[in-house]
XYZ file of C-alpha atoms in Angstrom:
681
model
C -6.865 14.001 -5.070
C -9.728 12.307 -2.555
C -8.379 14.636 0.407
C -8.309 17.677 -1.445
C -11.318 17.305 -2.440
C -13.180 16.336 1.013
C -11.399 19.396 2.295
C -12.690 21.842 -0.257
C -16.561 20.203 -0.023
C -16.468 20.269 3.854
C -15.385 23.927 4.423
C -17.764 25.759 6.198
C -19.068 29.211 5.458
C -18.658 32.021 8.177
C -15.693 32.926 9.581
C -16.615 31.287 12.742
C -17.137 28.269 11.294
C -14.232 28.352 9.963
C -11.747 29.274 12.620
C -13.907 26.474 15.376
C -13.295 23.429 12.202
C -9.757 24.507 12.194
C -8.996 23.496 15.813
C -7.649 20.164 16.110
C -7.051 17.841 19.150
C -3.115 16.602 19.096
C -1.394 19.276 17.618
C 0.097 22.457 19.182
C -1.132 24.493 16.405
C -4.661 25.502 15.264
C -5.048 25.482 11.269
C -6.950 28.679 9.575
C -9.218 27.010 7.296
C -10.238 30.471 6.115
C -6.431 31.290 5.119
C -5.325 28.316 2.352
C -1.616 28.865 0.635
C -1.800 28.484 -2.779
C 1.970 29.246 -2.582
C 2.482 26.354 -0.244
C -0.555 23.596 -1.936
C 1.114 20.313 -3.501
C -0.225 17.684 -5.586
C -3.678 16.712 -3.886
C -2.086 18.970 -0.354
C -3.763 21.821 0.489
C -1.593 24.088 2.765
C -2.988 26.976 5.644
C -1.739 29.254 7.912
C -1.245 27.724 11.226
C -0.858 29.210 14.612
C 0.809 28.055 17.594
C -0.994 27.514 20.194
C 1.857 28.118 23.349
C 2.683 31.074 21.495
C 6.116 29.861 19.632
C 7.353 32.896 17.469
C 7.173 32.725 13.775
C 4.828 32.193 11.159
C 3.456 28.798 9.978
C 1.772 26.861 7.905
C 0.260 23.209 7.554
C 0.181 20.872 4.973
C -2.922 18.354 5.078
C -1.548 15.440 3.523
C -3.900 13.012 1.055
C -4.535 9.621 2.930
C -3.781 7.532 0.047
C -0.051 8.632 0.033
C 2.082 6.452 1.532
C 3.885 9.173 3.912
C 8.216 9.776 3.962
C 7.762 8.337 7.244
C 11.931 7.966 7.833
C 12.198 11.652 6.952
C 9.546 12.782 9.041
C 10.832 11.400 12.441
C 14.809 12.168 10.827
C 13.400 16.024 10.528
C 10.953 16.726 12.986
C 12.196 19.770 15.220
C 15.569 19.699 13.526
C 17.093 23.218 12.834
C 18.710 21.961 10.096
C 19.740 25.560 7.639
C 19.063 25.742 4.391
C 15.528 23.601 4.420
C 12.327 24.643 5.652
C 11.901 23.122 9.315
C 9.373 20.510 10.030
C 7.447 22.067 13.404
C 5.487 18.951 13.956
C 3.781 16.018 12.474
C 0.703 13.982 13.757
C -2.261 11.726 12.671
C -5.434 14.089 13.759
C -9.086 14.136 13.331
C -9.539 16.331 10.745
C -13.056 18.650 11.054
C -13.102 19.336 7.474
C -13.292 15.914 6.403
C -16.414 15.028 8.783
C -13.683 13.997 11.492
C -11.975 11.793 9.485
C -8.438 11.296 10.275
C -5.311 13.035 8.347
C -1.957 13.272 8.465
C -0.681 17.353 9.124
C 2.680 18.736 8.795
C 3.109 21.744 10.144
C 6.008 23.879 8.860
C 7.951 27.151 9.484
C 7.311 29.711 7.067
C 10.596 30.403 4.986
C 10.157 34.519 5.454
C 10.804 35.509 1.943
C 9.998 35.181 -1.696
C 10.544 32.039 -4.023
C 13.703 32.715 -6.604
C 11.501 31.877 -9.628
C 7.350 32.152 -9.353
C 5.081 29.218 -11.109
C 5.983 29.859 -14.360
C 9.328 29.912 -14.329
C 9.873 33.360 -15.062
C 12.460 35.911 -12.980
C 12.731 39.437 -13.268
C 16.552 39.042 -14.822
C 19.124 35.939 -15.307
C 21.074 35.691 -11.974
C 24.796 36.368 -12.882
C 27.179 33.180 -12.492
C 28.599 34.258 -9.555
C 25.409 34.843 -7.118
C 24.001 30.998 -8.883
C 27.537 29.721 -7.608
C 27.495 31.420 -4.089
C 23.930 32.533 -3.051
C 22.312 29.242 -4.548
C 24.740 26.183 -5.500
C 26.728 26.299 -2.459
C 23.950 26.320 0.488
C 22.069 24.051 -1.557
C 25.038 21.562 -1.862
C 25.753 21.968 2.097
C 21.925 21.259 2.581
C 22.042 18.087 0.686
C 25.250 16.990 2.239
C 23.665 17.388 5.628
C 20.673 15.126 4.136
C 23.237 12.801 2.990
C 24.469 12.010 6.813
C 21.117 11.427 7.684
C 20.816 9.294 4.931
C 18.373 11.410 3.513
C 17.527 12.889 -0.233
C 15.119 15.532 -0.769
C 13.325 15.119 -4.216
C 11.975 18.656 -4.718
C 14.505 20.601 -5.844
C 13.514 23.626 -8.560
C 13.518 27.379 -8.523
C 9.780 27.591 -7.478
C 10.763 25.622 -3.947
C 13.999 27.501 -3.096
C 13.233 30.662 -1.303
C 15.361 33.676 -0.032
C 14.339 32.914 3.748
C 15.797 36.167 5.959
C 15.154 34.346 8.868
C 18.303 31.879 7.584
C 20.127 34.707 5.353
C 20.602 32.373 3.010
C 18.480 30.264 0.320
C 16.230 27.474 1.915
C 14.898 24.525 -0.262
C 11.454 23.714 0.518
C 9.614 20.753 2.236
C 9.639 17.966 0.455
C 7.674 15.288 2.525
C 3.830 16.003 1.959
C 3.747 14.128 -1.088
C 5.687 11.011 -2.572
C 9.010 11.979 -3.934
C 8.539 12.807 -7.706
C 4.742 12.681 -7.574
C 4.905 16.546 -8.711
C 8.093 17.192 -9.680
C 8.188 18.432 -13.733
C 9.779 16.355 -15.307
C 12.741 19.036 -16.959
C 13.755 18.981 -13.346
C 14.226 14.857 -13.053
C 17.350 12.403 -14.887
C 15.883 11.064 -17.610
C 14.782 7.705 -15.987
C 12.889 8.914 -13.884
C 11.560 11.542 -16.393
C 10.194 8.919 -18.572
C 7.999 6.908 -16.219
C 5.147 7.665 -14.395
C 5.418 10.412 -11.602
C 3.931 8.237 -8.486
C 6.289 5.368 -9.751
C 9.134 7.275 -9.775
C 10.180 5.281 -6.168
C 12.572 7.145 -3.604
C 15.075 9.461 -5.297
C 18.975 8.706 -5.232
C 20.999 12.010 -4.257
C 22.009 12.233 -8.097
C 19.091 12.678 -8.923
C 18.924 15.927 -6.383
C 22.484 16.521 -7.885
C 20.633 16.774 -11.220
C 17.899 18.578 -10.288
C 20.392 21.541 -8.547
C 21.955 21.438 -12.270
C 18.703 22.242 -14.231
C 17.841 24.385 -11.154
C 20.913 26.528 -11.795
C 20.658 26.645 -15.650
C 16.926 28.284 -15.153
C 18.392 31.014 -12.567
C 21.098 31.416 -15.779
C 18.906 31.721 -18.380
C 16.371 33.887 -16.247
C 13.252 31.700 -17.486
C 12.108 28.552 -18.463
C 14.904 27.391 -21.337
C 12.258 26.316 -23.574
C 8.555 27.607 -22.559
C 6.798 27.382 -25.959
C 7.654 23.220 -25.638
C 5.356 20.988 -23.737
C 6.425 18.088 -21.403
C 6.447 15.305 -23.859
C 8.154 17.338 -26.571
C 11.115 17.972 -24.048
C 11.005 14.791 -23.428
C 11.671 13.600 -26.698
C 14.176 16.044 -27.008
C 16.129 15.058 -24.039
C 15.567 11.097 -25.548
C 16.595 11.942 -29.252
C 20.210 13.887 -27.869
C 20.761 14.794 -24.161
C 19.313 17.372 -21.248
C 22.823 19.521 -21.629
C 22.155 19.816 -25.274
C 18.699 21.185 -24.393
C 20.242 24.250 -22.739
C 23.299 24.368 -24.889
C 21.814 24.397 -27.921
C 19.056 27.229 -27.021
C 20.783 29.375 -25.103
C 24.287 31.201 -24.469
C 25.329 29.601 -21.118
C 28.369 31.338 -18.988
C 31.791 29.715 -19.888
C 32.587 29.263 -16.284
C 29.223 26.750 -15.837
C 29.710 24.894 -18.526
C 31.664 21.997 -17.132
C 29.061 22.064 -13.515
C 26.143 21.803 -16.065
C 27.645 19.556 -18.215
C 28.909 17.506 -14.952
C 25.330 17.415 -13.197
C 23.060 17.054 -15.979
C 24.316 13.903 -17.424
C 22.087 11.477 -18.550
C 23.784 8.310 -17.074
C 24.090 8.470 -13.228
C 27.263 6.629 -13.558
C 28.814 9.902 -15.411
C 27.244 12.473 -13.430
C 28.975 14.610 -10.921
C 28.352 13.890 -7.217
C 27.883 16.178 -4.015
C 31.561 15.414 -3.133
C 32.860 16.546 -6.986
C 30.503 19.762 -6.799
C 32.052 20.725 -3.160
C 35.741 20.263 -4.846
C 34.781 22.554 -7.437
C 33.759 24.619 -5.498
C 36.340 24.800 -3.377
C 39.764 24.859 -5.825
C 38.318 24.316 -8.984
C 38.736 20.902 -9.648
C 36.800 19.115 -12.634
C 36.330 15.984 -12.781
C 36.480 14.390 -16.139
C 33.097 14.922 -17.639
C 32.477 13.560 -21.351
C 29.018 14.047 -22.829
C 27.689 10.858 -24.036
C 25.476 10.875 -26.877
C 22.656 8.347 -28.317
C 24.203 6.570 -31.687
C 22.764 8.215 -34.594
C 21.010 6.037 -37.122
C 22.537 6.463 -41.006
C 18.478 7.017 -41.819
C 15.314 7.843 -39.704
C 13.005 5.270 -38.783
C 9.513 5.810 -38.935
C 6.806 4.603 -36.589
C 3.475 5.458 -35.822
C 4.137 8.704 -37.882
C 7.181 9.964 -35.688
C 10.233 9.691 -37.139
C 13.436 8.493 -35.073
C 17.117 8.828 -35.583
C 18.333 6.876 -32.492
C 17.742 3.369 -31.299
C 16.825 5.230 -27.641
C 14.271 7.207 -29.242
C 12.695 4.054 -31.363
C 12.486 2.186 -27.991
C 10.461 4.825 -25.958
C 8.063 5.210 -28.530
C 7.498 1.527 -29.343
C 7.180 0.717 -25.542
C 4.658 3.623 -24.657
C 2.783 1.948 -27.573
C -0.600 0.296 -26.334
C -0.860 -1.645 -29.764
C 0.251 -4.360 -28.463
C 0.024 -6.282 -31.814
C 1.385 -3.087 -34.128
C 4.272 -3.123 -31.667
C 5.172 -6.803 -32.712
C 4.596 -6.528 -36.537
C 6.884 -3.719 -36.356
C 9.798 -5.204 -34.258
C 9.495 -7.981 -36.761
C 9.135 -6.549 -39.839
C 11.715 -6.407 -42.398
C 11.912 -2.669 -42.551
C 13.054 -2.566 -38.724
C 15.865 -5.584 -39.330
C 17.299 -3.609 -41.933
C 17.504 -0.225 -39.889
C 19.120 -2.224 -37.630
C 21.671 -3.633 -39.340
C 22.418 -0.966 -42.228
C 21.038 2.366 -40.045
C 22.646 1.378 -36.904
C 24.941 -1.662 -37.442
C 23.277 -3.502 -34.764
C 22.488 -5.929 -36.071
C 23.727 -8.725 -33.270
C 20.748 -8.023 -31.501
C 18.228 -9.501 -33.919
C 18.537 -12.897 -32.855
C 18.002 -12.439 -29.103
C 14.152 -10.322 -30.209
C 13.431 -13.225 -32.409
C 13.565 -15.747 -29.731
C 11.767 -13.399 -27.237
C 8.733 -13.222 -30.076
C 9.045 -17.246 -31.144
C 8.383 -18.175 -27.735
C 5.123 -16.525 -27.495
C 4.083 -16.271 -30.926
C 1.004 -18.585 -30.546
C 0.118 -16.878 -26.910
C -2.066 -14.268 -25.364
C -2.093 -10.796 -25.678
C -0.912 -10.299 -22.313
C 2.445 -13.071 -23.508
C 2.842 -10.993 -26.734
C 2.882 -7.574 -24.026
C 5.379 -9.271 -21.953
C 7.531 -9.704 -25.204
C 7.213 -6.261 -26.311
C 8.664 -5.155 -22.703
C 11.431 -7.870 -23.048
C 12.107 -6.434 -26.401
C 12.273 -2.541 -26.177
C 14.291 -3.777 -22.441
C 16.804 -5.309 -24.786
C 16.696 -2.667 -27.007
C 17.262 0.204 -24.412
C 18.255 -1.150 -20.635
C 18.232 2.148 -19.197
C 15.036 3.484 -19.789
C 12.059 2.743 -17.271
C 10.292 -0.353 -17.455
C 7.334 -0.613 -19.940
C 3.898 -2.710 -20.043
C 1.448 -2.418 -22.296
C 2.018 1.569 -22.413
C 2.846 2.148 -18.972
C 5.843 3.231 -17.892
C 6.758 2.511 -14.104
C 10.370 2.228 -12.184
C 9.825 -1.386 -10.064
C 11.213 0.240 -7.185
C 8.024 2.306 -6.752
C 5.409 0.266 -7.584
C 4.482 -0.039 -4.254
C 3.760 3.927 -4.062
C 1.520 3.667 -7.293
C -0.342 0.864 -5.881
C -0.929 2.842 -2.812
C -1.883 5.972 -4.330
C -4.046 4.663 -7.161
C -5.425 1.735 -5.216
C -8.952 2.670 -5.951
C -8.485 2.777 -9.950
C -9.241 -0.618 -11.260
C -7.949 -0.199 -14.254
C -4.457 0.948 -13.261
C -4.432 -1.351 -9.887
C -5.149 -4.438 -12.201
C -2.413 -3.339 -14.551
C 0.004 -3.500 -11.920
C -0.736 -6.761 -10.324
C -0.358 -8.291 -13.724
C 3.144 -6.748 -13.907
C 3.454 -8.150 -10.617
C 2.699 -11.428 -11.080
C 4.639 -11.940 -14.032
C 8.833 -12.006 -14.496
C 8.730 -8.538 -16.230
C 10.460 -6.526 -12.845
C 12.832 -9.043 -11.804
C 14.263 -9.048 -15.946
C 14.170 -5.341 -15.778
C 16.059 -4.973 -11.996
C 18.853 -7.583 -13.904
C 19.466 -5.945 -16.615
C 20.298 -2.257 -14.546
C 24.031 -1.452 -14.562
C 23.569 -0.714 -10.845
C 21.449 -3.886 -10.422
C 23.374 -4.213 -6.920
C 21.601 -1.178 -5.377
C 18.196 -2.997 -6.561
C 18.574 -6.412 -4.398
C 16.090 -4.928 -1.719
C 13.852 -4.345 -4.423
C 14.310 -7.661 -5.851
C 13.291 -9.407 -2.386
C 10.709 -7.688 -2.357
C 9.166 -8.408 -5.481
C 9.858 -12.211 -5.518
C 8.481 -12.001 -2.661
C 5.174 -9.866 -3.791
C 5.089 -12.246 -6.750
C 4.271 -15.269 -5.272
C 2.031 -13.522 -2.433
C -0.050 -11.506 -4.922
C -0.756 -15.234 -7.067
C -2.251 -16.904 -4.189
C -5.995 -16.491 -3.003
C -7.069 -16.423 0.188
C -6.913 -14.842 3.827
C -3.819 -12.667 3.801
C -2.710 -13.040 -0.208
C -3.473 -11.737 -3.210
C -3.472 -8.243 -4.060
C -3.938 -7.152 -0.397
C -1.013 -8.920 0.487
C 0.985 -7.514 -2.134
C 0.321 -3.843 -2.063
C 1.442 -3.903 2.380
C 4.849 -5.926 1.267
C 5.837 -3.698 -1.367
C 4.834 -0.090 0.331
C 5.551 -0.786 4.205
C 4.115 2.834 4.665
C 0.778 2.064 2.978
C -1.891 2.938 5.226
C -4.444 -0.014 6.101
C -7.235 0.233 3.723
C -10.112 -1.910 4.905
C -13.622 -0.480 4.542
C -14.162 -1.172 8.475
C -11.122 1.687 9.397
C -12.483 4.684 6.207
C -12.306 7.368 8.886
C -8.900 6.161 10.331
C -5.567 6.354 8.983
C -3.545 3.313 10.372
C -0.260 2.634 9.592
C 0.814 0.711 12.498
C -0.487 -2.935 13.626
C -0.712 -1.396 17.321
C -3.332 1.406 15.701
C -5.977 -1.006 14.782
C -7.793 -1.839 17.684
C -7.884 1.560 18.928
C -9.654 2.426 15.556
C -11.524 -0.765 15.732
C -12.827 0.048 19.195
C -14.041 3.968 18.022
C -16.092 2.162 14.761
C -17.412 0.126 16.907
C -18.588 2.770 19.727
C -20.293 4.732 16.459
C -21.682 1.491 14.615
C -25.246 0.911 14.894
C -25.205 -2.531 13.953
C -22.844 -4.968 14.883
C -20.010 -5.892 12.240
C -17.160 -8.450 11.748
C -14.331 -6.691 12.814
C -11.632 -8.349 10.305
C -11.551 -8.547 6.572
C -9.205 -9.253 3.793
C -7.243 -6.125 4.079
C -7.009 -6.145 7.559
C -5.849 -9.718 7.784
C -2.985 -8.913 4.655
C -1.785 -5.965 6.760
C -1.312 -7.603 10.099
C 0.771 -10.501 7.650
C 2.885 -8.210 6.041
C 3.791 -6.940 9.789
C 3.845 -9.510 11.624
C 5.978 -12.336 11.051
C 4.278 -14.220 14.013
C 1.032 -14.262 13.015
C -0.234 -17.608 12.228
C -3.504 -17.781 9.080
C -4.686 -20.903 11.696
C -6.120 -18.430 14.079
C -8.783 -17.475 11.182
C -10.308 -21.249 11.162
C -13.818 -21.169 10.243
C -13.910 -17.731 9.074
C -14.883 -18.705 5.394
C -17.502 -20.511 6.116
C -21.459 -20.072 7.018
C -21.367 -21.005 10.738
C -21.965 -17.346 12.111
C -20.657 -18.700 15.402
C -17.422 -19.863 13.946
C -16.667 -16.273 11.958
C -16.919 -14.358 15.500
C -14.528 -17.062 17.308
C -11.908 -16.454 14.335
C -12.520 -12.679 14.500
C -12.558 -13.112 18.215
C -9.063 -14.893 17.969
C -7.972 -12.006 15.411
C -8.474 -9.086 17.822
C -6.983 -11.097 20.882
C -3.782 -11.714 18.513
C -3.748 -7.869 18.444
C -4.578 -7.175 22.177
C -1.432 -9.034 22.434
C 0.425 -6.538 20.675
C -1.723 -3.370 21.962
C -0.575 -1.408 25.109
C -4.386 -0.372 26.949
C -5.093 -1.266 30.285
C -8.438 0.525 29.694
C -9.575 -2.878 27.352
C -11.703 -2.538 24.270
C -15.326 -3.012 26.081
C -16.967 -1.609 22.691
C -15.363 -4.433 20.881
C -16.210 -7.129 23.400
C -19.627 -5.822 23.875
C -19.950 -6.647 20.849
C -18.436 -9.466 20.043
C -19.771 -11.230 23.075
C -23.286 -10.355 21.216
C -21.844 -12.149 18.022
C -20.819 -15.117 20.666
C -24.256 -15.373 22.110
C -25.792 -18.134 19.451
C -22.927 -20.138 21.102
C -23.649 -20.117 24.227
C -27.868 -20.684 23.559
C -26.344 -23.964 21.896
C -25.240 -25.095 25.631
C -27.717 -27.510 26.880
C -26.733 -28.567 30.007
C -28.844 -25.682 32.070
C -25.515 -25.666 34.695
C -23.174 -25.244 32.608
C -25.161 -22.847 30.153
C -25.739 -20.725 33.524
C -21.627 -20.594 34.362
C -20.682 -19.532 30.445
C -22.992 -16.984 30.199
C -21.652 -15.459 34.094
C -17.696 -15.644 32.842
C -18.812 -14.149 29.176
C -20.741 -11.124 30.937
C -17.675 -10.672 32.766
C -15.266 -10.793 29.959
C -17.557 -8.471 28.498
C -17.920 -5.962 31.414
C -13.934 -6.294 31.804
C -13.708 -5.419 28.595
C -10.589 -8.013 27.955
C -10.693 -9.736 24.740
C -8.265 -12.655 25.686
C -10.180 -13.493 28.636
C -13.124 -13.616 26.840
C -11.529 -15.661 24.331
C -10.435 -17.920 27.152
C -13.846 -18.526 27.764
C -15.109 -19.649 24.339
C -11.382 -21.803 24.472
C -12.299 -24.613 27.220
C -11.485 -27.313 25.144
C -13.881 -27.755 23.078
C -16.098 -27.007 25.501
C -19.534 -27.165 22.784
C -18.179 -30.216 20.995
C -18.080 -31.683 25.180
C -21.394 -30.491 25.780
C -23.244 -32.290 22.540
C -21.473 -35.053 22.562
C -22.802 -35.268 26.580
C -25.919 -34.754 25.343
C -25.913 -37.220 22.510
C -24.865 -39.846 24.996
C -27.665 -39.087 27.719
C -29.958 -38.783 24.251
C -28.892 -42.206 23.573
C -28.719 -43.793 27.388
C -32.343 -42.653 27.644
C -33.501 -44.140 24.335
C -32.008 -47.628 25.628
C -33.368 -46.919 29.246
C -36.758 -46.556 27.569
C -36.942 -49.354 25.555
C -35.848 -51.460 28.038
C -38.668 -50.483 30.172
C -41.146 -50.663 27.205
C -39.621 -54.712 26.764
C -40.033 -55.073 30.522
C -44.055 -54.265 30.308
C -44.457 -55.806 27.250
C -42.931 -59.199 28.752
C -45.120 -58.433 31.693
C -48.447 -58.341 29.858
C -46.905 -61.657 28.203
C -46.289 -63.102 31.445
C -49.921 -62.007 32.532
C -51.650 -63.317 29.404
C -49.474 -66.706 29.397
C -50.644 -67.484 33.096
C -53.938 -67.199 32.513
C -54.372 -69.158 29.278
C -52.410 -72.228 31.634
C -55.188 -71.411 34.619
C -57.893 -72.092 32.555
C -56.522 -74.952 30.911
C -55.789 -76.401 34.284
C -59.363 -75.605 35.665
C -60.825 -77.194 32.811
C -58.806 -80.137 33.269
C -59.681 -80.076 37.079
C -63.142 -79.535 36.270
C -63.131 -82.445 33.322
C -61.229 -84.650 36.296
C -64.028 -83.851 38.779
C -66.647 -84.487 36.752
C -65.214 -87.902 35.447
C -64.559 -89.162 39.401
C -68.307 -88.019 39.915
C -69.497 -90.373 37.293
C -67.307 -92.959 37.995
C -68.661 -92.903 41.683
C -71.868 -92.557 40.382
C -71.754 -95.769 38.460
C -69.956 -97.836 40.951
C -72.687 -96.916 43.444
C -75.418 -97.866 41.357
C -73.595 -101.352 40.376
C -73.309 -101.826 44.225
């Protein structure tokens, strides 16, 4: 996986560089990159020798977990520092910057090394078969005690196999290897998994039940009794086909002469149906007083003649259903299930004609629908033919309880992610859960998938694929691109990571994206999507305000007396355009002063309070518009008065001229009249 590749590429060249790069702060151990331990490495999880910084006695090794794998947090917390007999001891675990990955954070687990060799090597070869008495006393008994101790803690192992069992001289017994560095079942070979889990994609197997550990213990005992892999010449696919056609126990009994005293134990622990499988208490009773629970080997019903599909003959309905369900040719699978040949085989070869009407109804509802609806019909049809099989869809076999783990682990694979989300949005997983014989054990999964189905079908901030991921897998890290170097599993860890990212950034960035919002909403039910108002718009100031509200909410949930100076400084700069919009000089200066103070303190809530003052910016704009209106009104009145004055002056001049003319004419008339009177006298 990605983490392993990063570590390999980032391994320094000289021994001195290797020792220096192996020193990690936050752990009580130094990790030696120049001492890889291949025997302890697992899928995407390399192992290195580790040395205690505090002088603890013993030998240790460290596992550098793949960041895409959701950790088994409950088991990590429950087993840290616990000296459980028969188990590899977990000394410490922590999320620390990993020098070999350029400082990116990694989850590192440190274990005490078992002081002894595994019971079998990687090829499952032993020097000689182990006597049945030794298997019972030295392997089954101590492993049973360890599983019972785990059961009391509410935990299971999920990685029991011969090459993960060690003869530990320190504990004086056989001990189980670690089971915490990868998701359960991710690297467990199919032959050590019950049939329903073996037929499932490894990363979708989900958390194992105790009955699954019982099966793995039984198969491990069989390997030790035989002294090697019971069918080394057959690949995993052929072995699975053999088990589906018959039974897991028959795979052993047909090929090897097993000790008579172990037959009932193997038959009971290797039952394909978990309801018939022995429990831990059954094994304990068998070991103590020889009590043998009633166990009967249930074989699938054999047909009168084989049915061929894609060139492979099948003699049982279970085997045929597996093959049809795994086919990626949806049209071909549909045509086969509706064919006269198949109907005749069901009616006469198996005497299961009663199942045909239900199949006809499934395809009748989707006859003219899209290929996706046709794939649903094929999936539901195979589910009816073999209810105990994993959920199949377009050739992908999953356990709905493990879909969240698979989505988290392979989120960067677009095709795989799209197919899983397609399944989540449909009703197929819910139909599968309802069809299981132990449906009550899936109540929590049913509720989770029902919720994820609705959330995945919605668009917008806090919904869609991102929200479905975090709802389906509560232990998934936040996959925001803003946090590429950080492993964030809790809401309280977001702000410290963003603070470091802001300090290292060359350019300001908006500290919120869809992954962050979906992550917070899935883990904080008191978060309101209304806090993000304006985040979808084009106004950069509105976006910065929404980001500030988001981070202020996180600040309430995160204890830090020193504040977040880098984030406050970055957001303060992004909010500067809003301050520049203020038009009243005194108000603008006051707002700038408060902003600078909040940035200096590094308190996001104080910065938000500055920009939350009851519509301050709207009030400023409103007052400016009112003032502008009054100014224009006053200007209009002034211009009107000036115009009126000029008009009065003009009118006064015109009236004066008329009066002067009248007076002049009148005086002239009087003068003429006087002259005429004088002359007449």
